[in-house]
Amino acid sequence: MAYSGLKDFIQTLERQDELIRVPGFVDPVLEITEIADRFSKQPGGGKALLFENTGTRFPLLINALGSEKRISLAFGRENLPSIEQEVGQLFHELLSPKDTLWEKLRLLPRLKQVSSWLPQRVKRRGRCQEVVLPAPDLGVLPILKCWPADSGRFITLPAVHTVDPESGAPNVGMYRMQVFGKELTGMHWHRHKTGAAHYRKYRELGLKMPVTVTLGGDPAYTYAATAPMPENMDEYLLAGFLRREKVRLVKCLTNDLYVPEDADIVIEGFVDPQEELIWEGPFGDHTGFYSLADYYPKFHVTCITHRRDAVYPATIVGIPPMEDAWIGKATERIFMMPIRMSMVPELLDMDLPFAGVAHNLSVVRIQKSFPGQAIKVMNSLWGAGQMMFNKFLVVVDEETDLRDYHRLIREGFARFDPATSLHFSKGPLDVLDHASSFFAYGSKLGIDLTRPVGAEVVEAAGAFAEEEAFKDAEEVPSGRFITAHYDLTCEKLAPVLLVAVRKEEGYQRELFWEQLAAHAGISRFKLVVMLDAGVDLHDLFTVVWQMGGNIDPLRDMKVVHSPAGRAVLLADATMKSSVHDGFCRDWPNVVVSDDQTIATIDRKWDELGLGAPIPSPSLKYKKMVPNDGAVKKDQL
């Protein structure tokens, strides 16, 4: 189903009871974020929100794709698995061998259908150009300041259009844009992204780089800008497939780029690669931590146009789950089959748990037939596009249910052996990874939980008996730096001990690890995880999120042997510092709202007509933030 713009999509959401209209004024500075955060963390993603009074001429839509139902509606499907089936059928028909002339002829209608999804350039002006501002001024838009330590207002849902200056191949990506003035923003191009590659080519050629940003239009455009498309493949081909109708493109007014004619808002401009970079950030990011300030290119605005009925789309990111988690879930379903058919034929399913913020944790299910196959899958996936950013990759057998997490943990730890299940590697990491010792580079860990076959069949020394793993809680390690502990065997879940640690004067991690390894009670566990004192040890979602964010596997994980001779994996998921850990990079704080904003929204909730009160999610996490600001300050 193709939508003619955000207003059209909003009407569908309203008919499906998936939208709340907010007629009263809500400030785009912090207040919209606080309300959206409360809804997005509701079970299933809450509701989409349309803020009709933003202090500008534009209403603001947020959390529009923040549930499986809404993102399926955006694609005109009943659910995400139906899209997965469509993609699988398409790839099977196009890539399977054709032995006879009749089989080849039968493919022609499918090829015609694929060609109907190709974007089309039209010569007229588009609806996105109905209104041309006499002078470009980003101040007319309700641009959000999302979190208290953000360095300013950010455009958070932009589709950024560029072209390769050598091949002419177009690209549409999504990169946040900090506003510095009426006609100036930053362009947050990560070094691994296509937009950054285009930027480097323009710099080498000594040319200015045309850039145009669109906001809104069919929500398929927004999704396509986030999708991990192969190099030189047009994102609007994917959008055409999703909406079952080609994207019609019109030429911009001040550069030669083409954009969807039914976008809501268009911001045209350029980047001069010869110009000095601008100090951009910090920004409360999708990892749940602030991404810290760095230098990025400047984007100069030359023209702003919009539809007469334009709606400004926005999103917020922060502690998961949020809207971006559901966008990631769509990517997981849409791209699973292409990965399987092109490079990992034994792949049966994959899951990106919300706590893993897309790139920190992935779990895959394979059909295993030979020794070392799980390791082969790890290496293949770490070489597959954006999977190169993955940090923890868990491989399980075909009978495992990936989405029953408690069962997955129980069955996984029954097979997990710290001495044989771990496979470390190194490679590129996401620019936003704050735990690695080096920027955008660090270690990875593959965990093989498949049934051993052939040469893999070894008798692990000190293997756990099931009845011993699930005993009632006994004496566990204690000491000066341990403030609390939680034994997961108490819930008959796994032989795992969670330990809350307060780092004080005299704390040394290696000595602390030695003391843990020497404790007799440690023999009962396969994994001991160290977390900061402010973390709720009983909230496994938060524990997994902290582990994914705060660990560099090679540096922060160590296999020791207990007094009983059993292998135990120690994992340090605490915040690191130069004082206690010798960590030389700035460590970002967890992203939370400030007390004043929380109180303001509590007070305005009823008058805004938002329904039953929802407490601020930030209240739960404030104990994890040692100080104000985006950067954690070292303390003795």
Coordinates of N, CA and C in Angstrom, one line a residue, residues 185-384:
T185 N 23.7 23.1 9.6 CA 23.6 22.0 10.5 C 24.9 21.2 10.4
G186 N 25.1 20.2 11.3 CA 26.1 19.2 11.1 C 25.6 18.1 10.3
M187 N 26.5 17.3 9.8 CA 26.1 16.1 9.0 C 26.8 14.9 9.6
H188 N 26.1 14.1 10.4 CA 26.7 13.1 11.3 C 27.0 11.8 10.4
W189 N 27.9 11.9 9.5 CA 28.3 10.8 8.7 C 29.3 9.9 9.4
H190 N 28.9 8.7 9.8 CA 29.9 7.8 10.4 C 30.8 7.3 9.3
R191 N 32.1 7.0 9.6 CA 33.1 6.7 8.7 C 32.8 5.5 7.8
H192 N 31.9 4.6 8.3 CA 31.6 3.3 7.6 C 30.4 3.5 6.6
K193 N 29.7 4.6 6.6 CA 28.5 4.8 5.9 C 28.8 5.3 4.5
T194 N 27.8 5.1 3.6 CA 27.9 5.4 2.2 C 28.1 6.9 2.0
G195 N 27.3 7.7 2.8 CA 27.4 9.2 2.7 C 28.8 9.7 3.0
A196 N 29.5 9.0 4.0 CA 30.8 9.4 4.3 C 31.8 9.0 3.1
A197 N 31.5 7.9 2.5 CA 32.3 7.5 1.3 C 32.2 8.5 0.2
H198 N 30.9 9.0 -0.1 CA 30.7 10.0 -1.1 C 31.5 11.3 -0.7
Y199 N 31.4 11.6 0.5 CA 32.1 12.9 1.0 C 33.6 12.8 0.7
R200 N 34.2 11.7 1.0 CA 35.6 11.5 0.8 C 35.9 11.7 -0.7
K201 N 35.1 11.1 -1.6 CA 35.3 11.2 -3.0 C 35.2 12.7 -3.5
Y202 N 34.2 13.4 -3.0 CA 34.1 14.8 -3.4 C 35.3 15.6 -2.9
R203 N 35.8 15.3 -1.7 CA 37.0 16.0 -1.1 C 38.2 15.7 -2.0
E204 N 38.4 14.5 -2.5 CA 39.5 14.2 -3.3 C 39.4 14.9 -4.7
L205 N 38.2 15.0 -5.1 CA 38.0 15.7 -6.4 C 38.0 17.2 -6.3
G206 N 38.0 17.7 -5.1 CA 38.0 19.2 -4.9 C 36.6 19.8 -5.3
L207 N 35.5 19.1 -5.1 CA 34.2 19.6 -5.5 C 33.3 19.7 -4.3
K208 N 32.4 20.7 -4.4 CA 31.3 20.8 -3.4 C 30.3 19.6 -3.7
M209 N 29.7 19.2 -2.6 CA 28.9 18.0 -2.6 C 27.4 18.4 -2.4
P210 N 26.6 18.2 -3.5 CA 25.2 18.5 -3.3 C 24.5 17.5 -2.3
V211 N 23.7 18.0 -1.4 CA 23.0 17.1 -0.4 C 21.6 17.7 -0.3
T212 N 20.7 16.8 -0.3 CA 19.3 17.2 0.0 C 18.7 16.2 1.0
V213 N 17.9 16.8 2.0 CA 17.3 16.1 3.0 C 15.8 16.1 2.9
T214 N 15.1 15.0 2.9 CA 13.7 15.0 2.9 C 13.2 14.4 4.3
L215 N 12.0 14.9 4.6 CA 11.3 14.5 5.8 C 9.9 14.1 5.5
G216 N 9.5 12.9 6.0 CA 8.2 12.5 5.8 C 7.9 11.9 4.4
G217 N 6.7 12.0 3.9 CA 6.3 11.3 2.7 C 5.8 9.9 3.2
D218 N 5.8 9.0 2.2 CA 5.4 7.6 2.5 C 6.4 7.1 3.6
P219 N 5.9 6.5 4.7 CA 6.9 6.0 5.7 C 7.9 4.9 5.2
A220 N 7.6 4.3 4.0 CA 8.5 3.4 3.4 C 9.8 4.1 3.0
Y221 N 9.7 5.4 2.7 CA 10.9 6.2 2.4 C 11.8 6.3 3.7
T222 N 11.2 6.6 4.8 CA 12.0 6.6 6.0 C 12.7 5.3 6.4
Y223 N 11.9 4.2 6.2 CA 12.5 2.9 6.5 C 13.7 2.7 5.6
A224 N 13.5 2.9 4.3 CA 14.5 2.6 3.3 C 15.8 3.3 3.6
A225 N 15.7 4.5 4.1 CA 16.9 5.3 4.4 C 17.7 4.7 5.6
T226 N 17.0 3.8 6.4 CA 17.7 3.2 7.5 C 18.3 1.8 7.1
A227 N 17.8 1.2 6.0 CA 18.0 -0.2 5.6 C 19.4 -0.4 5.2
P228 N 20.0 -1.6 5.5 CA 21.4 -1.9 5.2 C 21.5 -2.4 3.7
M229 N 21.2 -1.5 2.8 CA 21.2 -1.9 1.4 C 22.6 -2.1 0.9
P230 N 22.8 -3.0 -0.1 CA 24.1 -3.2 -0.7 C 24.6 -1.9 -1.4
E231 N 25.9 -1.8 -1.5 CA 26.5 -0.6 -2.1 C 25.9 -0.5 -3.5
N232 N 25.6 0.8 -3.9 CA 25.2 1.1 -5.3 C 23.8 0.5 -5.6
M233 N 23.0 0.1 -4.6 CA 21.7 -0.3 -4.9 C 20.7 0.8 -4.4
D234 N 19.8 1.2 -5.2 CA 19.0 2.4 -4.9 C 18.0 2.0 -3.7
E235 N 18.0 2.8 -2.7 CA 17.1 2.6 -1.6 C 15.6 2.7 -2.0
Y236 N 15.4 3.5 -3.1 CA 14.0 3.7 -3.5 C 13.5 2.5 -4.3
L237 N 14.4 1.6 -4.7 CA 13.9 0.3 -5.2 C 13.3 -0.5 -4.1
L238 N 13.9 -0.5 -2.9 CA 13.4 -1.2 -1.7 C 12.0 -0.6 -1.4
A239 N 12.0 0.8 -1.3 CA 10.8 1.5 -1.0 C 9.7 1.1 -2.0
G240 N 10.0 1.0 -3.3 CA 9.0 0.6 -4.3 C 8.4 -0.8 -4.0
F241 N 9.3 -1.7 -3.6 CA 8.8 -3.0 -3.3 C 7.9 -3.0 -2.1
L242 N 8.3 -2.2 -1.0 CA 7.5 -2.2 0.2 C 6.1 -1.6 0.0
R243 N 6.1 -0.5 -0.9 CA 4.8 0.2 -1.1 C 4.0 -0.4 -2.3
R244 N 4.7 -1.3 -3.0 CA 4.1 -2.0 -4.2 C 3.8 -0.9 -5.3
E245 N 4.6 0.1 -5.3 CA 4.4 1.2 -6.3 C 5.7 2.0 -6.4
K246 N 6.1 2.3 -7.6 CA 7.4 3.0 -7.8 C 7.3 4.4 -7.1
V247 N 8.5 4.8 -6.7 CA 8.7 6.2 -6.1 C 8.9 7.2 -7.3
R248 N 8.1 8.2 -7.3 CA 8.3 9.2 -8.3 C 9.1 10.4 -7.7
L249 N 10.2 10.7 -8.5 CA 11.2 11.7 -8.0 C 11.1 13.0 -8.8
V250 N 11.3 14.1 -8.1 CA 11.4 15.4 -8.8 C 12.7 16.0 -8.5
K251 N 13.2 16.9 -9.4 CA 14.4 17.6 -9.3 C 14.3 18.7 -8.2
C252 N 15.4 18.8 -7.4 CA 15.4 19.8 -6.4 C 15.5 21.2 -7.1
L253 N 15.3 22.3 -6.4 CA 15.3 23.6 -7.0 C 16.7 24.2 -7.0
T254 N 17.6 23.9 -6.1 CA 18.9 24.5 -6.0 C 20.0 23.6 -6.2
N255 N 19.8 22.3 -6.4 CA 20.8 21.4 -6.8 C 20.2 20.3 -7.8
D256 N 21.0 19.4 -8.3 CA 20.6 18.5 -9.3 C 20.2 17.1 -8.7
L257 N 19.9 17.0 -7.4 CA 19.5 15.8 -6.8 C 18.0 15.6 -7.0
Y258 N 17.5 14.4 -6.9 CA 16.1 14.0 -7.1 C 15.6 13.4 -5.8
V259 N 14.3 13.9 -5.4 CA 13.7 13.4 -4.2 C 12.3 13.0 -4.4
P260 N 11.7 12.3 -3.5 CA 10.3 11.9 -3.7 C 9.3 13.1 -3.8
E261 N 8.5 13.0 -4.8 CA 7.6 14.2 -5.1 C 6.6 14.4 -4.0
D262 N 6.3 13.4 -3.2 CA 5.3 13.5 -2.2 C 5.9 13.5 -0.8
A263 N 7.2 13.9 -0.6 CA 7.8 14.1 0.7 C 7.0 15.3 1.4
D264 N 7.1 15.3 2.7 CA 6.4 16.4 3.4 C 7.3 17.7 3.4
I265 N 8.6 17.5 3.6 CA 9.5 18.7 3.8 C 10.8 18.3 3.1
V266 N 11.4 19.3 2.3 CA 12.6 19.1 1.6 C 13.6 20.2 2.1
I267 N 14.8 19.8 2.5 CA 15.8 20.8 2.8 C 17.0 20.6 1.9
E268 N 17.2 21.5 1.0 CA 18.3 21.4 0.0 C 19.5 22.1 0.4
G269 N 20.7 21.7 -0.1 CA 21.9 22.4 0.3 C 23.1 21.7 -0.2
F270 N 24.2 21.9 0.5 CA 25.5 21.3 0.0 C 26.5 21.2 1.2
V271 N 27.5 20.4 1.0 CA 28.6 20.2 1.9 C 29.8 20.6 1.2
D272 N 30.7 21.4 1.7 CA 31.9 21.8 1.1 C 33.0 21.0 1.8
P273 N 33.6 19.9 1.2 CA 34.6 19.1 1.8 C 35.9 19.8 2.2
Q274 N 36.1 20.9 1.6 CA 37.3 21.7 1.8 C 37.2 22.5 3.1
E275 N 36.0 22.6 3.6 CA 35.7 23.5 4.7 C 36.1 22.8 6.0
E276 N 36.4 23.6 7.0 CA 36.7 23.0 8.4 C 35.5 22.3 8.9
L277 N 35.7 21.2 9.6 CA 34.6 20.5 10.3 C 34.1 21.3 11.5
I278 N 32.9 20.8 11.9 CA 32.3 21.5 13.1 C 32.2 20.5 14.2
W279 N 32.3 21.0 15.4 CA 32.3 20.2 16.7 C 30.8 19.9 17.0
E280 N 30.4 18.7 16.8 CA 29.0 18.3 16.9 C 28.8 17.3 18.0
G281 N 27.6 17.4 18.7 CA 27.3 16.5 19.8 C 27.7 17.2 21.1
P282 N 27.4 16.5 22.2 CA 26.9 15.1 22.4 C 25.4 15.0 22.1
F283 N 24.9 13.8 22.0 CA 23.6 13.5 21.7 C 23.2 12.2 22.3
G284 N 22.0 12.1 23.0 CA 21.5 10.9 23.6 C 21.1 9.9 22.5
D285 N 21.9 8.8 22.4 CA 21.8 8.0 21.3 C 21.1 6.6 21.5
H286 N 20.9 5.8 20.4 CA 20.1 4.6 20.5 C 20.8 3.5 21.4
T287 N 22.0 3.7 21.7 CA 22.7 2.7 22.6 C 22.2 2.9 24.0
G288 N 21.5 4.0 24.3 CA 21.1 4.3 25.7 C 22.1 5.1 26.4
F289 N 23.2 5.4 25.8 CA 24.2 6.3 26.3 C 24.4 7.5 25.4
Y290 N 25.0 8.5 25.9 CA 25.3 9.7 25.0 C 26.4 9.3 24.0
S291 N 26.2 9.7 22.7 CA 27.4 9.6 21.8 C 28.0 11.0 22.0
L292 N 29.4 11.0 22.2 CA 30.1 12.2 22.6 C 30.5 13.0 21.4
A293 N 30.9 14.2 21.7 CA 31.1 15.2 20.6 C 32.3 14.8 19.8
D294 N 32.3 15.2 18.5 CA 33.4 15.0 17.6 C 33.2 15.9 16.4
Y295 N 34.2 15.9 15.5 CA 34.1 16.8 14.3 C 33.4 16.1 13.2
Y296 N 32.5 16.9 12.6 CA 31.7 16.4 11.4 C 31.5 17.5 10.4
P297 N 31.2 17.1 9.1 CA 31.0 18.1 8.1 C 29.9 19.1 8.4
K298 N 30.0 20.3 7.8 CA 28.9 21.2 7.8 C 28.0 21.1 6.6
F299 N 26.7 21.2 6.9 CA 25.7 21.2 5.8 C 25.1 22.5 5.7
H300 N 25.2 23.2 4.5 CA 24.6 24.5 4.3 C 23.3 24.4 3.6
V301 N 22.3 25.0 4.1 CA 20.9 25.0 3.5 C 20.8 26.1 2.5
T302 N 20.3 25.7 1.3 CA 20.1 26.7 0.3 C 18.6 26.9 0.0
C303 N 17.7 26.0 0.4 CA 16.3 26.1 0.1 C 15.5 25.1 1.0
I304 N 14.4 25.6 1.4 CA 13.4 24.7 2.1 C 12.1 24.8 1.4
T305 N 11.5 23.7 1.1 CA 10.2 23.6 0.5 C 9.4 22.6 1.3
H306 N 8.0 22.7 1.1 CA 7.2 21.7 1.8 C 5.8 21.6 1.2
R307 N 5.1 20.6 1.6 CA 3.7 20.5 1.2 C 2.8 21.5 2.0
R308 N 1.7 21.8 1.5 CA 0.8 22.7 2.2 C 0.3 22.0 3.5
D309 N 0.1 20.7 3.5 CA -0.4 19.9 4.6 C 0.8 19.2 5.3
A310 N 2.0 19.7 5.3 CA 3.1 19.0 5.8 C 3.1 18.7 7.2
V311 N 3.6 17.5 7.6 CA 3.8 17.1 9.0 C 5.2 16.9 9.2
Y312 N 5.8 17.3 10.3 CA 7.2 17.1 10.6 C 7.3 15.8 11.4
P313 N 8.1 14.9 10.8 CA 8.4 13.6 11.5 C 9.6 13.6 12.4
A314 N 9.5 13.0 13.5 CA 10.7 12.9 14.4 C 10.7 11.6 15.1
T315 N 11.8 11.3 15.7 CA 12.0 10.1 16.5 C 12.9 10.5 17.6
I316 N 12.9 9.7 18.7 CA 13.8 9.8 19.8 C 14.5 8.5 20.0
V317 N 15.7 8.5 20.4 CA 16.5 7.3 20.7 C 17.0 7.5 22.1
G318 N 17.3 6.3 22.8 CA 17.8 6.4 24.1 C 17.8 5.0 24.7
I319 N 17.6 4.8 26.0 CA 17.5 3.5 26.6 C 16.5 2.6 25.9
P320 N 16.8 1.5 25.4 CA 15.8 0.6 24.7 C 14.8 0.1 25.7
P321 N 13.6 -0.3 25.2 CA 13.2 -0.2 23.8 C 12.5 1.1 23.4
M322 N 12.8 1.5 22.1 CA 12.2 2.7 21.6 C 11.8 2.4 20.1
E323 N 11.3 3.4 19.4 CA 10.8 3.2 18.0 C 11.9 2.6 17.2
D324 N 13.1 2.9 17.3 CA 14.2 2.3 16.5 C 14.3 0.8 16.6
A325 N 13.9 0.3 17.8 CA 13.9 -1.2 18.0 C 13.0 -1.9 17.0
W326 N 11.9 -1.3 16.7 CA 10.9 -1.9 15.8 C 11.4 -1.7 14.3
I327 N 12.0 -0.6 14.1 CA 12.7 -0.5 12.7 C 13.7 -1.6 12.5
G328 N 14.5 -1.8 13.6 CA 15.5 -2.9 13.5 C 14.9 -4.2 13.4
K329 N 13.7 -4.4 14.0 CA 13.0 -5.7 13.9 C 12.6 -5.9 12.4
A330 N 12.1 -4.9 11.7 CA 11.8 -5.0 10.3 C 13.0 -5.3 9.5
T331 N 14.1 -4.7 9.8 CA 15.3 -5.1 9.0 C 15.7 -6.5 9.2
E332 N 15.6 -7.0 10.5 CA 15.9 -8.4 10.8 C 15.1 -9.3 9.9
R333 N 13.8 -9.0 9.7 CA 12.9 -9.9 9.0 C 13.1 -9.7 7.5
I334 N 13.3 -8.5 7.0 CA 13.4 -8.3 5.6 C 14.7 -8.8 5.0
F335 N 15.8 -8.7 5.8 CA 17.1 -9.1 5.2 C 17.6 -10.5 5.7
M336 N 16.9 -11.2 6.5 CA 17.3 -12.5 6.9 C 17.4 -13.5 5.7
M337 N 16.4 -13.5 4.9 CA 16.4 -14.4 3.7 C 17.5 -14.1 2.7
P338 N 17.7 -12.8 2.3 CA 18.9 -12.5 1.4 C 20.2 -13.0 2.0
I339 N 20.4 -12.8 3.3 CA 21.7 -13.2 3.9 C 21.8 -14.8 3.8
R340 N 20.7 -15.4 4.1 CA 20.7 -16.9 4.0 C 21.0 -17.4 2.6
M341 N 20.4 -16.8 1.6 CA 20.5 -17.3 0.2 C 21.8 -16.9 -0.4
S342 N 22.4 -15.8 0.1 CA 23.6 -15.3 -0.6 C 24.9 -15.7 0.1
M343 N 24.9 -16.0 1.4 CA 26.1 -16.3 2.1 C 26.1 -17.3 3.2
V344 N 25.0 -17.5 3.9 CA 24.9 -18.4 5.0 C 23.7 -19.3 4.8
P345 N 23.9 -20.4 4.0 CA 22.8 -21.2 3.6 C 22.2 -22.0 4.8
E346 N 23.0 -22.2 5.9 CA 22.5 -23.0 7.0 C 21.7 -22.1 8.0
L347 N 21.6 -20.8 7.7 CA 20.9 -19.9 8.6 C 19.4 -20.2 8.5
L348 N 18.8 -20.5 9.7 CA 17.4 -20.8 9.7 C 16.6 -19.6 10.2
D349 N 17.2 -18.8 11.2 CA 16.4 -17.7 11.7 C 17.5 -16.9 12.5
M350 N 17.1 -15.6 12.8 CA 17.9 -14.7 13.6 C 17.0 -13.8 14.4
D351 N 17.6 -13.4 15.5 CA 16.9 -12.4 16.4 C 17.8 -11.4 16.9
L352 N 17.4 -10.1 16.8 CA 18.2 -9.0 17.4 C 17.4 -8.5 18.6
P353 N 17.7 -9.1 19.8 CA 17.0 -8.6 21.0 C 17.0 -7.1 21.2
F354 N 15.9 -6.6 21.6 CA 15.9 -5.1 21.8 C 17.0 -4.7 22.8
A355 N 17.3 -5.5 23.8 CA 18.3 -5.1 24.8 C 19.7 -5.0 24.1
G356 N 19.9 -5.6 23.0 CA 21.2 -5.5 22.3 C 21.4 -4.4 21.4
V357 N 20.4 -3.4 21.3 CA 20.4 -2.2 20.5 C 21.0 -2.5 19.1
A358 N 20.5 -3.5 18.5 CA 20.8 -3.8 17.1 C 22.1 -4.5 16.9
H359 N 23.2 -3.8 17.2 CA 24.5 -4.3 16.9 C 25.3 -5.0 18.0
N360 N 24.8 -4.8 19.2 CA 25.6 -5.4 20.3 C 25.4 -6.9 20.5
L361 N 24.1 -7.4 20.2 CA 23.8 -8.8 20.5 C 22.9 -9.3 19.3
S362 N 23.3 -10.4 18.8 CA 22.5 -11.2 17.8 C 22.5 -12.6 18.2
V363 N 21.4 -13.3 17.9 CA 21.2 -14.7 18.2 C 20.8 -15.3 16.9
V364 N 21.5 -16.4 16.4 CA 21.1 -17.0 15.1 C 20.9 -18.5 15.4
R365 N 20.0 -19.1 14.6 CA 19.7 -20.5 14.7 C 20.1 -21.1 13.3
I366 N 20.8 -22.2 13.4 CA 21.4 -22.8 12.2 C 21.1 -24.3 12.1
Q367 N 21.1 -24.8 10.9 CA 21.1 -26.3 10.7 C 22.5 -26.8 10.6
K368 N 22.9 -27.5 11.7 CA 24.3 -27.9 11.8 C 24.5 -29.3 11.3
S369 N 25.6 -29.5 10.5 CA 25.9 -30.8 10.0 C 27.4 -31.2 10.1
F370 N 28.3 -30.2 10.5 CA 29.7 -30.6 10.5 C 30.4 -29.8 11.6
P371 N 31.5 -30.3 12.1 CA 32.3 -29.6 13.2 C 32.7 -28.2 12.7
G372 N 32.7 -27.2 13.6 CA 33.2 -25.9 13.3 C 32.2 -25.0 12.5
Q373 N 31.0 -25.6 12.3 CA 30.0 -24.8 11.4 C 29.6 -23.6 12.1
A374 N 29.4 -23.6 13.4 CA 29.0 -22.4 14.1 C 30.0 -21.3 14.0
I375 N 31.3 -21.6 14.0 CA 32.4 -20.7 13.9 C 32.4 -20.1 12.4
K376 N 32.1 -21.0 11.5 CA 32.0 -20.5 10.1 C 30.9 -19.5 9.9
V377 N 29.8 -19.8 10.6 CA 28.7 -18.8 10.5 C 29.0 -17.5 11.2
M378 N 29.7 -17.5 12.3 CA 30.2 -16.3 12.9 C 31.0 -15.4 12.0
N379 N 32.0 -16.1 11.4 CA 32.9 -15.3 10.5 C 32.1 -14.8 9.3
S380 N 31.2 -15.6 8.8 CA 30.4 -15.1 7.6 C 29.6 -13.9 7.9
L381 N 28.9 -14.0 9.1 CA 28.0 -12.9 9.4 C 28.8 -11.6 9.8
W382 N 29.9 -11.8 10.4 CA 30.8 -10.6 10.7 C 31.3 -9.9 9.5
G383 N 31.2 -10.6 8.3 CA 31.6 -10.0 7.1 C 30.4 -9.6 6.2
A384 N 29.2 -9.6 6.8 CA 27.9 -9.3 6.0 C 27.4 -7.9 6.3

